[in-house]
């Protein structure tokens, strides 16, 4: 069958399976780990606009905001304030560097449980924080939690889902991230007027953490993980359960055993294996895809949406409401991706979504340049403020049905079993490292670049869209351990992978 210009010979078609109630429930429970990541993305930006929170921890920001002639782009330019948000991501980076070994040794399921427990502890500390040190400690624990779950969950979903619908199932992770963002924005809207509202917002992170942790306890590990750890009978039972039939199960188990034995015999599980020439395409894609996802600017806008909208002249309630609208649009667009990703393929969504985001970012820069002036001291009119929200919503929609879910999907499905945990670990580490740098520098960049910040992200979106056109092969419907067949026929990557099977 031809996929995106590449011929796939149909190996392993008998392993496609079908969508069963068991696999549906299992994947929903696993994907719910995205709740904790999404909740944190949404909650931190809203909390940093709450006056009681700023009075207690960041009074200098309030003093700057009260100045009569404040530049709208520079109100929240505080390195300590951005440390509150970005500390989670440096902790997530550290966790992701060890997560591949944990995932391989303990399994995908147990890694998700560990992540949920760490997030629970961090949420409790943040809700009870009495100092900046407690805030940062809580954020670090949250980071460890997110680091482990973001490593294990996409792999889990790709290994359990039938290849034919792998894209749709894997977008479930991003969908739950979106639910977490919207939920946290709604909570911020409801708690903003309470003197202790910030404690409630931060502490309620316990709820999504408890949901995903309890859920993770109730599901079985993936057949691939169980085979890797020598639990063959459990792997067979797990495969029968998720496939809904024992037909061809023995053949699929045999294939998994073969891949596992090859990995062990050649010590393919070592971290350095992915740096070998034959895995150059996998390494490059594991770095570039998560990097490009972050330089779209989406998470920065999600983190700081209330701050950004307030800086652009919205009142506190209006800023929080605009952030909710932005989250709902993103959530709806993820459903679009779920319904079409296995029909039109990954490349089409990447390219179309990238084009949409580029146009919106350039338009945003133009609107802000005209309405707020170069100095950033002119107030934006109500009509132009609405236009800003509309453009941001269109931008969020473009991200939601392309780079949002697909950036988790691609790294989880391009790696053969032998390097899958290592590759996913690198991907998550790059994601967190880029997010840390951008979140730590965004408010300063907003202050200095002003409306040009959106042109900065638009430039990166143009680069990454061109990258997809030239270097990303189509992986729709390909069984996980047969992606090399697509790489062997790619105009550029074939020079690295041919002759290395």
mmCIF file of C-alpha atoms in Angstrom, residues 71-76 306-314 376 380 443 446:
data_model
loop_
_atom_site.group_PDB
_atom_site.id
_atom_site.type_symbol
_atom_site.label_atom_id
_atom_site.label_comp_id
_atom_site.label_asym_id
_atom_site.label_seq_id
_atom_site.Cartn_x
_atom_site.Cartn_y
_atom_site.Cartn_z
ATOM 1 C CA UNK A 71 4.898 49.788 28.806
ATOM 2 C CA UNK A 72 2.176 47.160 28.254
ATOM 3 C CA UNK A 73 4.761 44.637 27.095
ATOM 4 C CA UNK A 74 6.944 44.950 30.227
ATOM 5 C CA UNK A 75 4.520 44.842 33.172
ATOM 6 C CA UNK A 76 5.294 41.259 34.160
ATOM 7 C CA UNK A 306 -3.962 35.684 31.285
ATOM 8 C CA UNK A 307 -0.758 37.709 31.811
ATOM 9 C CA UNK A 308 -0.516 38.407 28.081
ATOM 10 C CA UNK A 309 -4.150 39.453 27.774
ATOM 11 C CA UNK A 310 -3.839 41.690 30.854
ATOM 12 C CA UNK A 311 -0.699 43.242 29.389
ATOM 13 C CA UNK A 312 -2.669 44.008 26.232
ATOM 14 C CA UNK A 313 -5.287 45.972 28.166
ATOM 15 C CA UNK A 314 -7.835 43.342 29.252
ATOM 16 C CA UNK A 376 3.772 49.758 23.720
ATOM 17 C CA UNK A 380 -5.676 48.814 22.518
ATOM 18 C CA UNK A 443 8.361 37.915 29.496
ATOM 19 C CA UNK A 446 7.945 40.346 25.205
#
